Amino acid sequence: MQKQDDERFPDYFGRSVRALSDYLGIGLQIAVSFALFVLLGYWADEQLGSSPFLLLLGVLLGMAGMSLVLWKVLRAANRKGRHPR
Amino acid sequence: MKRVKVIQIKGFFRVMALLAPLLLNAYLPVQASEEHAAPVAAVVAAHAEAAVDPALEPAHAEPAGHEDEKAGDVIMHHILNSHSFSFEPFGTIHLPTLPPVFGIDISITKHVVMLWIVSAILLVLFSFVGAAYRKITPKTAPSGVANTMEALVEFIRLDVAKSNIGHGYEAHLPYLLTVFMFILLCNILGLIPYGATATGNINVTLTLAVFTFFITQAASLKAHGLKGYLTHLTAGTHWSLWIIMIPIEVIGLFTKPFALTVRLFANMTAGHIVILSLIFISFILKSYVVAAAVSVPFSIFIYLLEIFVAFLQAFIFTMLSALFIGLATAHEGGEAEAAHH
C-alpha cells in the first residue's frame, strides 16, 4: 500500500467537489425560481385579468431573486476566502 | 502456475454447467425465427415477437412476423422498461401482470426483476463477507472476496463519508455504502448480455435521490433544530426579502436531488443508446466493411468506457449524497473539513 499515491486522487477529487459544492445546483435553482415567479405572475394575470402588470411584477421579483441568490453565493465565497481551509 | 490454470478452467466449466440450463431455459417453448438469410431480420423478428403490452409501448403493438422494424424502435425497446425479458435466440419470458392498485399499474417488469436480482446478490455477497469477518482474528488478514469488498468499503468510508461529512459520519455510513453497492451492481448487470439496466430507469434513480433528499433534510433538522432549519430557509436575508427568498430556497432544496436523478439516469441510458447506435450503423448501411471498421471497434471501446462509467456514476452519486449531508449538517462558520491526510 503506497499511502501517498493511493490517497492523492480521491483527496484532490474530494476537495474539488467540495469547492464546487456551492455552485452545483445554482444554475437550475436560478432558472427554476425565475420561471416560478414569472409563471405565478402570468397565472395571477389570468385570474384577475390585469395583464400585463402582474407578469411584469413577476419578472421583477424573479430578477431580484436571481440577484439575491448570486449575492448569497458571493457572500459565502468571500467568507470562505477570508478563512481559507 | 499450471495448477492455477487448471483450477480456473475447472471453475469456468462449473459455472457454465450452472448457467447452461438458465441460458437455454429448456422449460420455455423456443420461438425460432424463420429468417436466417438476413441477420437484421433475425434480430428484428425476435424483437417483434417479444409481445409487449401495447399500453406500455404503442410502437410495439405489431403482429409477429412484421420484419421491417426501425433501428430506433429496437433501441428504445432495449432501453425502456417492458413486461417481458427477451432472450433473443432462445425465446421470451413473459413476466406476470398484476391487477392495478388505485389505478397504478404495479406489474412486475424487467427493471423490477433486475432490482430484485441485485438485492439478492448483495444480500448473499455481504452475508458471506460479514461471516468471513466474524471468523478472522486480529492477526489474520481477510482474503478473496472479503478483501476486495474491504477495499471498496474502506474507500467509501474514508474518502467519501469521512472527508465529506466529517464529524459523526458513522451514522450515515450504512446508507452510503448500500447506495454505492446497489447502484454499482445495477450498472454492471446492465452491461451483461440479457441484463437490463435498472438505473437507466428514471423512476429508480428518482427513488434513490428521494432517499438522499429525506436523509439530508433529517440530518439538517437534527443538526440545527427546527428553528435553525427554518432560518436556513431565509438564508440570512432581511425579513422584507423573505417573500422572494423562501420560495427560492425551497426550490434549492429540490434542485440538488433532481440533478442527482438526471445525472445517473442520463449517463446510464446514453451509454446504451450509443453502443446500440454504433452497432446499428452497420445494419442500416448493410455493409461488412462498416461493421468491421466502425461498429465493432467503436462499440467495444464505448463498452469499456461504460464499465468505467458504471463505477464512476456509483461513486459520484455516493459522493454527492455525502456532500449534501455534510453541507446540511455543517454549522455556520465551522465547516466540515477534510479529516484525514
CSV table of C-alpha atoms in Angstrom, one decimal:
chain,number,residue,atom,x,y,z
A,1,MET,CA,0.0,0.0,0.0
A,2,GLN,CA,1.7,3.2,-1.1
A,3,LYS,CA,-0.2,5.6,1.0
A,4,GLN,CA,0.9,8.7,-0.8
A,5,ASP,CA,-0.2,7.7,-4.3
A,6,ASP,CA,-3.4,5.9,-3.1
A,7,GLU,CA,-4.8,9.0,-1.4
A,8,ARG,CA,-3.8,11.6,-3.8
A,9,PHE,CA,-6.6,11.3,-6.4
A,10,PRO,CA,-9.6,10.9,-4.1
A,11,ASP,CA,-8.2,13.8,-1.9
A,12,TYR,CA,-7.9,16.1,-4.9
A,13,PHE,CA,-11.3,15.0,-6.3
A,14,GLY,CA,-13.0,15.4,-2.9
A,15,ARG,CA,-11.5,18.8,-2.5
A,16,SER,CA,-12.6,20.0,-5.9
A,17,VAL,CA,-16.1,18.6,-5.4
A,18,ARG,CA,-16.3,20.3,-2.1
A,19,ALA,CA,-15.1,23.5,-3.6
A,20,LEU,CA,-17.7,23.2,-6.4
A,21,SER,CA,-20.5,22.3,-4.0
A,22,ASP,CA,-21.9,25.8,-3.7
A,23,TYR,CA,-22.3,26.1,-7.4
A,24,LEU,CA,-23.6,22.6,-8.2
A,25,GLY,CA,-27.3,23.3,-8.1
A,26,ILE,CA,-27.1,27.0,-8.7
A,27,GLY,CA,-27.9,27.2,-12.4
A,28,LEU,CA,-31.0,25.1,-12.0
A,29,GLN,CA,-32.0,26.9,-8.9
A,30,ILE,CA,-31.8,30.3,-10.6
A,31,ALA,CA,-33.7,29.1,-13.7
A,32,VAL,CA,-36.5,27.4,-11.8
A,33,SER,CA,-37.0,30.2,-9.4
A,34,PHE,CA,-37.1,32.8,-12.1
A,35,ALA,CA,-39.6,30.7,-14.1
A,36,LEU,CA,-41.7,30.2,-10.9
A,37,PHE,CA,-42.1,33.9,-10.3
A,38,VAL,CA,-42.9,34.7,-13.9
A,39,LEU,CA,-45.4,31.9,-14.2
A,40,LEU,CA,-47.0,33.0,-10.9
A,41,GLY,CA,-47.4,36.5,-12.3
A,42,TYR,CA,-48.8,35.1,-15.6
A,43,TRP,CA,-51.3,32.9,-13.7
A,44,ALA,CA,-52.4,35.8,-11.4
A,45,ASP,CA,-52.9,37.9,-14.5
A,46,GLU,CA,-55.2,35.3,-16.0
A,47,GLN,CA,-57.1,35.1,-12.8
A,48,LEU,CA,-57.6,38.9,-12.3
A,49,GLY,CA,-57.5,40.0,-15.9
A,50,SER,CA,-54.9,42.6,-15.1
A,51,SER,CA,-52.5,41.7,-17.9
A,52,PRO,CA,-49.6,42.5,-18.2
A,53,PHE,CA,-48.8,44.2,-14.9
A,54,LEU,CA,-48.5,41.2,-12.6
A,55,LEU,CA,-46.4,39.3,-15.2
A,56,LEU,CA,-44.0,42.3,-15.2
A,57,LEU,CA,-44.0,42.2,-11.4
A,58,GLY,CA,-43.2,38.5,-11.5
A,59,VAL,CA,-40.3,39.2,-13.9
A,60,LEU,CA,-39.0,41.9,-11.5
A,61,LEU,CA,-39.3,39.6,-8.5
A,62,GLY,CA,-37.6,36.8,-10.4
A,63,MET,CA,-34.7,39.2,-11.3
A,64,ALA,CA,-34.5,40.3,-7.7
A,65,GLY,CA,-34.4,36.6,-6.6
A,66,MET,CA,-31.6,35.8,-9.0
A,67,SER,CA,-29.6,38.7,-7.7
A,68,LEU,CA,-30.2,37.6,-4.2
A,69,VAL,CA,-29.0,34.1,-4.9
A,70,LEU,CA,-25.9,35.4,-6.6
A,71,TRP,CA,-25.3,37.8,-3.7
A,72,LYS,CA,-25.7,35.0,-1.2
A,73,VAL,CA,-23.2,32.8,-3.1
A,74,LEU,CA,-20.7,35.7,-3.3
A,75,ARG,CA,-21.0,36.4,0.4
A,76,ALA,CA,-20.3,32.7,1.2
A,77,ALA,CA,-17.4,32.7,-1.2
A,78,ASN,CA,-15.9,35.9,0.4
A,79,ARG,CA,-16.3,34.4,3.9
A,80,LYS,CA,-14.5,31.3,2.7
A,81,GLY,CA,-11.8,33.4,1.1
A,82,ARG,CA,-11.1,35.1,4.4
A,83,HIS,CA,-10.7,31.8,6.3
A,84,PRO,CA,-9.0,29.5,3.8
A,85,ARG,CA,-9.3,25.9,4.8
B,1,MET,CA,1.1,-21.6,-12.4
B,2,LYS,CA,-0.2,-24.6,-14.3
B,3,ARG,CA,-2.3,-25.7,-11.4
B,4,VAL,CA,-3.9,-22.3,-11.1
B,5,LYS,CA,-4.8,-22.6,-14.8
B,6,VAL,CA,-6.4,-26.0,-14.3
B,7,ILE,CA,-8.4,-24.8,-11.3
B,8,GLN,CA,-9.6,-21.8,-13.4
B,9,ILE,CA,-10.7,-23.9,-16.2
B,10,LYS,CA,-12.5,-26.3,-13.9
B,11,GLY,CA,-14.2,-23.4,-12.2
B,12,PHE,CA,-15.2,-22.0,-15.6
B,13,PHE,CA,-16.8,-25.3,-16.6
B,14,ARG,CA,-18.6,-25.5,-13.3
B,15,VAL,CA,-20.1,-22.0,-13.8
B,16,MET,CA,-21.0,-22.8,-17.4
B,17,ALA,CA,-22.7,-26.0,-16.2
B,18,LEU,CA,-24.8,-24.0,-13.8
B,19,LEU,CA,-25.6,-21.3,-16.3
B,20,ALA,CA,-26.4,-23.6,-19.3
B,21,PRO,CA,-29.9,-24.6,-18.2
B,22,LEU,CA,-30.6,-21.0,-17.4
B,23,LEU,CA,-29.4,-19.7,-20.7
B,24,LEU,CA,-31.1,-22.4,-22.7
B,25,ASN,CA,-34.1,-22.1,-20.5
B,26,ALA,CA,-35.4,-25.5,-21.5
B,27,TYR,CA,-38.8,-25.1,-19.9
B,28,LEU,CA,-39.7,-22.4,-22.4
B,29,PRO,CA,-41.0,-23.0,-25.9
B,30,VAL,CA,-38.4,-21.8,-28.2
B,31,GLN,CA,-39.7,-19.3,-30.7
B,32,ALA,CA,-37.4,-19.8,-33.7
B,33,SER,CA,-37.5,-17.1,-36.3
B,34,GLU,CA,-38.0,-18.1,-39.9
B,35,GLU,CA,-35.5,-15.7,-41.5
B,36,HIS,CA,-31.9,-17.0,-41.5
B,37,ALA,CA,-30.9,-15.1,-44.6
B,38,ALA,CA,-30.5,-11.6,-43.2
B,39,PRO,CA,-29.1,-11.1,-39.7
B,40,VAL,CA,-31.1,-7.9,-39.4
B,41,ALA,CA,-34.3,-9.7,-40.0
B,42,ALA,CA,-33.5,-12.3,-37.3
B,43,VAL,CA,-32.7,-9.7,-34.7
B,44,VAL,CA,-35.7,-7.6,-35.6
B,45,ALA,CA,-38.1,-10.6,-35.8
B,46,ALA,CA,-37.1,-11.7,-32.4
B,47,HIS,CA,-37.8,-8.2,-31.2
B,48,ALA,CA,-41.1,-8.1,-33.0
B,49,GLU,CA,-42.1,-11.4,-31.4
B,50,ALA,CA,-41.5,-10.0,-27.9
B,51,ALA,CA,-45.1,-9.4,-27.2
B,52,VAL,CA,-45.2,-6.2,-25.2
B,53,ASP,CA,-48.1,-4.6,-23.5
B,54,PRO,CA,-49.5,-2.1,-26.1
B,55,ALA,CA,-50.3,0.4,-23.3
B,56,LEU,CA,-46.6,0.5,-22.4
B,57,GLU,CA,-45.1,0.8,-25.8
B,58,PRO,CA,-47.5,1.6,-28.6
B,59,ALA,CA,-44.7,1.3,-31.1
B,60,HIS,CA,-44.6,-2.4,-30.4
B,61,ALA,CA,-48.2,-3.4,-30.9
B,62,GLU,CA,-47.3,-5.0,-34.1
B,63,PRO,CA,-48.1,-8.6,-35.1
B,64,ALA,CA,-45.3,-11.1,-35.1
B,65,GLY,CA,-43.6,-11.6,-38.4
B,66,HIS,CA,-43.6,-8.0,-39.2
B,67,GLU,CA,-40.0,-7.7,-40.0
B,68,ASP,CA,-39.5,-4.1,-41.1
B,69,GLU,CA,-38.8,-2.5,-37.8
B,70,LYS,CA,-36.8,0.6,-37.4
B,71,ALA,CA,-33.5,0.7,-35.6
B,72,GLY,CA,-34.8,3.4,-33.3
B,73,ASP,CA,-37.7,1.2,-32.1
B,74,VAL,CA,-35.3,-1.7,-31.3
B,75,ILE,CA,-33.0,0.7,-29.4
B,76,MET,CA,-36.0,2.1,-27.4
B,77,HIS,CA,-37.3,-1.4,-26.8
B,78,HIS,CA,-33.9,-2.3,-25.4
B,79,ILE,CA,-33.7,0.7,-23.1
B,80,LEU,CA,-37.3,1.1,-21.9
B,81,ASN,CA,-39.0,-1.0,-19.3
B,82,SER,CA,-41.2,-3.8,-20.5
B,83,HIS,CA,-43.3,-6.7,-19.3
B,84,SER,CA,-41.0,-9.4,-20.8
B,85,PHE,CA,-37.4,-10.5,-20.7
B,86,SER,CA,-36.4,-11.4,-24.2
B,87,PHE,CA,-33.5,-13.9,-24.6
B,88,GLU,CA,-33.0,-13.4,-28.3
B,89,PRO,CA,-32.3,-16.7,-29.9
B,90,PHE,CA,-34.0,-18.7,-27.2
B,91,GLY,CA,-37.3,-17.1,-26.6
B,92,THR,CA,-39.0,-14.7,-24.2
B,93,ILE,CA,-40.0,-14.9,-20.6
B,94,HIS,CA,-43.3,-13.1,-20.0
B,95,LEU,CA,-43.5,-11.6,-16.6
B,96,PRO,CA,-46.7,-11.7,-14.6
B,97,THR,CA,-49.0,-8.7,-14.8
B,98,LEU,CA,-50.8,-7.8,-11.6
B,99,PRO,CA,-54.1,-6.1,-11.3
B,100,PRO,CA,-53.7,-2.3,-10.9
B,101,VAL,CA,-53.8,-0.9,-7.3
B,102,PHE,CA,-55.6,2.5,-7.1
B,103,GLY,CA,-55.2,2.9,-10.8
B,104,ILE,CA,-51.5,2.4,-10.7
B,105,ASP,CA,-50.0,-0.5,-12.7
B,106,ILE,CA,-47.8,-2.4,-10.3
B,107,SER,CA,-47.0,-5.3,-12.6
B,108,ILE,CA,-43.6,-6.9,-12.3
B,109,THR,CA,-41.4,-5.5,-15.1
B,110,LYS,CA,-37.9,-6.2,-16.4
B,111,HIS,CA,-36.4,-3.5,-14.2
B,112,VAL,CA,-38.2,-4.7,-11.1
B,113,VAL,CA,-36.7,-8.1,-11.6
B,114,MET,CA,-33.3,-6.6,-12.1
B,115,LEU,CA,-33.7,-4.7,-8.8
B,116,TRP,CA,-34.6,-8.0,-7.0
B,117,ILE,CA,-31.6,-9.8,-8.6
B,118,VAL,CA,-29.3,-7.0,-7.5
B,119,SER,CA,-30.7,-7.0,-4.0
B,120,ALA,CA,-30.4,-10.8,-3.7
B,121,ILE,CA,-26.8,-10.8,-4.9
B,122,LEU,CA,-25.9,-8.0,-2.5
B,123,LEU,CA,-27.6,-9.8,0.4
B,124,VAL,CA,-25.8,-13.1,-0.3
B,125,LEU,CA,-22.4,-11.5,-1.0
B,126,PHE,CA,-22.3,-9.3,2.1
B,127,SER,CA,-23.7,-12.0,4.4
B,128,PHE,CA,-20.7,-14.1,3.2
B,129,VAL,CA,-18.3,-11.2,3.7
B,130,GLY,CA,-19.7,-10.5,7.1
B,131,ALA,CA,-19.3,-14.1,8.1
B,132,ALA,CA,-15.7,-14.1,6.9
B,133,TYR,CA,-15.1,-11.0,9.1
B,134,ARG,CA,-16.6,-12.7,12.1
B,135,LYS,CA,-14.3,-15.6,11.6
B,136,ILE,CA,-11.0,-13.7,11.4
B,137,THR,CA,-8.8,-12.8,14.3
B,138,PRO,CA,-6.9,-9.5,14.6
B,139,LYS,CA,-3.8,-11.5,13.5
B,140,THR,CA,-5.2,-12.7,10.2
B,141,ALA,CA,-5.9,-10.7,7.1
B,142,PRO,CA,-9.1,-11.2,5.1
B,143,SER,CA,-8.7,-12.8,1.7
B,144,GLY,CA,-10.6,-13.3,-1.5
B,145,VAL,CA,-14.0,-11.6,-1.8
B,146,ALA,CA,-13.9,-10.2,1.7
B,147,ASN,CA,-10.6,-8.5,0.9
B,148,THR,CA,-12.0,-7.0,-2.3
B,149,MET,CA,-15.0,-5.7,-0.5
B,150,GLU,CA,-12.9,-4.3,2.2
B,151,ALA,CA,-11.1,-2.1,-0.3
B,152,LEU,CA,-14.4,-0.7,-1.6
B,153,VAL,CA,-15.9,-0.3,1.9
B,154,GLU,CA,-12.8,1.5,3.2
B,155,PHE,CA,-12.7,3.7,0.2
B,156,ILE,CA,-16.3,4.8,0.8
B,157,ARG,CA,-15.7,5.1,4.5
B,158,LEU,CA,-12.6,7.3,4.3
B,159,ASP,CA,-12.6,9.1,1.0
B,160,VAL,CA,-16.3,9.7,0.7
B,161,ALA,CA,-18.0,9.6,4.0
B,162,LYS,CA,-15.4,10.8,6.4
B,163,SER,CA,-13.9,13.5,4.2
B,164,ASN,CA,-17.3,15.0,3.2
B,165,ILE,CA,-19.4,14.6,6.3
B,166,GLY,CA,-16.7,14.9,8.9
B,167,HIS,CA,-17.8,14.6,12.5
B,168,GLY,CA,-20.5,11.9,13.1
B,169,TYR,CA,-20.2,10.3,9.6
B,170,GLU,CA,-20.7,6.8,11.1
B,171,ALA,CA,-24.4,7.3,11.3
B,172,HIS,CA,-24.7,7.9,7.5
B,173,LEU,CA,-22.2,5.2,6.5
B,174,PRO,CA,-24.7,2.3,6.1
B,175,TYR,CA,-26.8,4.3,3.7
B,176,LEU,CA,-23.9,5.5,1.7
B,177,LEU,CA,-22.4,2.0,1.4
B,178,THR,CA,-25.7,0.5,0.5
B,179,VAL,CA,-26.5,3.0,-2.2
B,180,PHE,CA,-23.0,2.7,-3.6
B,181,MET,CA,-23.0,-1.1,-3.9
B,182,PHE,CA,-26.6,-1.1,-5.2
B,183,ILE,CA,-26.0,1.4,-8.0
B,184,LEU,CA,-22.7,-0.2,-8.9
B,185,LEU,CA,-24.2,-3.6,-9.2
B,186,CYS,CA,-27.2,-2.3,-11.1
B,187,ASN,CA,-24.9,-0.5,-13.6
B,188,ILE,CA,-22.7,-3.6,-14.1
B,189,LEU,CA,-25.5,-6.0,-14.5
B,190,GLY,CA,-26.9,-3.7,-17.1
B,191,LEU,CA,-23.8,-4.2,-19.2
B,192,ILE,CA,-24.1,-8.0,-19.1
B,193,PRO,CA,-25.9,-9.6,-22.1
B,194,TYR,CA,-29.6,-10.2,-21.5
B,195,GLY,CA,-29.4,-7.9,-18.5
B,196,ALA,CA,-31.4,-4.7,-18.1
B,197,THR,CA,-30.2,-1.5,-16.6
B,198,ALA,CA,-32.4,-0.7,-13.7
B,199,THR,CA,-30.6,2.6,-13.1
B,200,GLY,CA,-31.4,3.5,-16.7
B,201,ASN,CA,-35.0,3.9,-15.5
B,202,ILE,CA,-35.7,7.4,-14.2
B,203,ASN,CA,-38.1,6.1,-11.6
B,204,VAL,CA,-35.3,4.1,-9.9
B,205,THR,CA,-32.9,7.0,-9.9
B,206,LEU,CA,-35.6,9.3,-8.6
B,207,THR,CA,-36.4,7.0,-5.8
B,208,LEU,CA,-32.7,6.8,-4.8
B,209,ALA,CA,-32.4,10.6,-4.9
B,210,VAL,CA,-35.6,10.9,-2.8
B,211,PHE,CA,-33.8,8.7,-0.1
B,212,THR,CA,-30.9,11.1,-0.2
B,213,PHE,CA,-33.2,14.1,0.0
B,214,PHE,CA,-35.0,12.8,3.1
B,215,ILE,CA,-31.8,11.8,4.8
B,216,THR,CA,-30.3,15.2,4.1
B,217,GLN,CA,-33.3,17.0,5.5
B,218,ALA,CA,-33.4,14.8,8.6
B,219,ALA,CA,-29.7,15.3,9.2
B,220,SER,CA,-30.2,19.1,8.8
B,221,LEU,CA,-33.1,19.1,11.3
B,222,LYS,CA,-31.1,17.1,13.7
B,223,ALA,CA,-28.1,19.3,13.4
B,224,HIS,CA,-29.8,22.7,13.6
B,225,GLY,CA,-33.1,22.0,15.3
B,226,LEU,CA,-36.4,23.2,13.8
B,227,LYS,CA,-35.6,26.9,14.4
B,228,GLY,CA,-32.2,26.7,12.8
B,229,TYR,CA,-33.7,24.7,9.9
B,230,LEU,CA,-36.3,27.4,9.2
B,231,THR,CA,-33.8,30.3,9.5
B,232,HIS,CA,-31.7,28.3,7.0
B,233,LEU,CA,-34.5,28.8,4.5
B,234,THR,CA,-34.4,32.6,4.8
B,235,ALA,CA,-30.7,32.4,4.0
B,236,GLY,CA,-29.8,35.2,6.4
B,237,THR,CA,-31.5,37.9,4.5
B,238,HIS,CA,-33.6,40.9,5.7
B,239,TRP,CA,-37.2,40.0,6.6
B,240,SER,CA,-38.6,42.2,3.8
B,241,LEU,CA,-36.9,39.9,1.2
B,242,TRP,CA,-38.3,36.7,2.7
B,243,ILE,CA,-41.2,36.7,0.2
B,244,ILE,CA,-38.7,36.2,-2.5
B,245,MET,CA,-36.1,34.2,-0.7
B,246,ILE,CA,-38.1,31.4,0.9
B,247,PRO,CA,-39.5,30.1,-2.4
B,248,ILE,CA,-36.0,30.2,-4.0
B,249,GLU,CA,-34.5,28.3,-1.0
B,250,VAL,CA,-37.3,25.7,-1.1
B,251,ILE,CA,-36.6,25.2,-4.8
B,252,GLY,CA,-32.9,25.0,-4.0
B,253,LEU,CA,-33.7,22.1,-1.7
B,254,PHE,CA,-35.2,20.1,-4.5
B,255,THR,CA,-32.8,21.0,-7.3
B,256,LYS,CA,-29.8,19.1,-5.9
B,257,PRO,CA,-31.6,15.7,-5.7
B,258,PHE,CA,-33.1,16.3,-9.1
B,259,ALA,CA,-29.7,16.9,-10.5
B,260,LEU,CA,-28.6,13.6,-8.9
B,261,THR,CA,-31.6,11.8,-10.5
B,262,VAL,CA,-31.0,13.1,-14.0
B,263,ARG,CA,-27.2,12.6,-13.9
B,264,LEU,CA,-27.4,8.9,-13.1
B,265,PHE,CA,-30.3,8.2,-15.4
B,266,ALA,CA,-28.9,10.1,-18.4
B,267,ASN,CA,-25.4,8.6,-18.1
B,268,MET,CA,-26.7,5.0,-17.9
B,269,THR,CA,-29.2,5.5,-20.7
B,270,ALA,CA,-26.9,7.4,-23.0
B,271,GLY,CA,-24.1,4.8,-22.9
B,272,HIS,CA,-26.5,2.1,-24.0
B,273,ILE,CA,-28.0,4.2,-26.8
B,274,VAL,CA,-24.5,5.0,-28.1
B,275,ILE,CA,-23.5,1.3,-28.1
B,276,LEU,CA,-26.6,0.2,-29.9
B,277,SER,CA,-26.5,3.0,-32.4
B,278,LEU,CA,-22.9,2.1,-33.3
B,279,ILE,CA,-24.0,-1.5,-33.9
B,280,PHE,CA,-27.0,-0.5,-35.9
B,281,ILE,CA,-24.9,1.7,-38.2
B,282,SER,CA,-23.6,-1.4,-40.0
B,283,PHE,CA,-27.2,-2.9,-40.2
B,284,ILE,CA,-28.5,0.4,-41.7
B,285,LEU,CA,-25.7,0.7,-44.2
B,286,LYS,CA,-25.8,-3.1,-44.9
B,287,SER,CA,-22.0,-3.4,-45.2
B,288,TYR,CA,-19.4,-5.7,-43.6
B,289,VAL,CA,-16.7,-3.1,-44.1
B,290,VAL,CA,-18.5,-0.6,-41.8
B,291,ALA,CA,-19.2,-3.4,-39.3
B,292,ALA,CA,-15.5,-4.4,-39.1
B,293,ALA,CA,-14.1,-0.8,-39.3
B,294,VAL,CA,-16.6,1.2,-37.3
B,295,SER,CA,-19.3,-0.7,-35.4
B,296,VAL,CA,-17.3,-3.4,-33.6
B,297,PRO,CA,-14.2,-1.5,-32.6
B,298,PHE,CA,-16.1,1.6,-31.6
B,299,SER,CA,-18.8,-0.2,-29.6
B,300,ILE,CA,-16.1,-2.3,-27.8
B,301,PHE,CA,-14.4,1.0,-26.9
B,302,ILE,CA,-17.6,2.6,-25.6
B,303,TYR,CA,-18.4,-0.7,-23.8
B,304,LEU,CA,-15.1,-0.5,-21.9
B,305,LEU,CA,-15.8,3.2,-21.2
B,306,GLU,CA,-19.2,2.1,-19.9
B,307,ILE,CA,-17.6,-0.2,-17.4
B,308,PHE,CA,-15.6,2.7,-16.1
B,309,VAL,CA,-18.8,4.9,-16.1
B,310,ALA,CA,-20.6,2.3,-14.1
B,311,PHE,CA,-18.1,2.7,-11.3
B,312,LEU,CA,-17.8,6.5,-11.7
B,313,GLN,CA,-21.6,7.1,-11.6
B,314,ALA,CA,-22.0,5.0,-8.5
B,315,PHE,CA,-19.1,6.9,-6.9
B,316,ILE,CA,-20.4,10.3,-7.9
B,317,PHE,CA,-23.9,9.6,-6.6
B,318,THR,CA,-22.5,8.4,-3.3
B,319,MET,CA,-20.0,11.3,-3.1
B,320,LEU,CA,-22.7,13.9,-3.8
B,321,SER,CA,-25.1,12.3,-1.3
B,322,ALA,CA,-22.3,12.5,1.3
B,323,LEU,CA,-21.6,16.1,0.3
B,324,PHE,CA,-25.2,17.2,0.7
B,325,ILE,CA,-25.4,15.5,4.1
B,326,GLY,CA,-22.2,17.2,5.0
B,327,LEU,CA,-23.4,20.6,3.8
B,328,ALA,CA,-26.7,20.2,5.7
B,329,THR,CA,-25.1,19.3,9.0
B,330,ALA,CA,-22.2,21.8,8.8
B,331,HIS,CA,-22.7,24.7,11.2
B,332,GLU,CA,-22.3,28.3,10.1
B,333,GLY,CA,-18.7,29.2,10.3
B,334,GLY,CA,-17.5,25.7,11.2
B,335,GLU,CA,-17.1,23.7,8.0
B,336,ALA,CA,-16.8,20.0,7.9
B,337,GLU,CA,-13.2,19.7,7.0
B,338,ALA,CA,-11.2,17.0,5.2
B,339,ALA,CA,-10.2,14.9,8.2
B,340,HIS,CA,-7.6,12.6,7.0
B,341,HIS,CA,-4.4,13.3,5.1
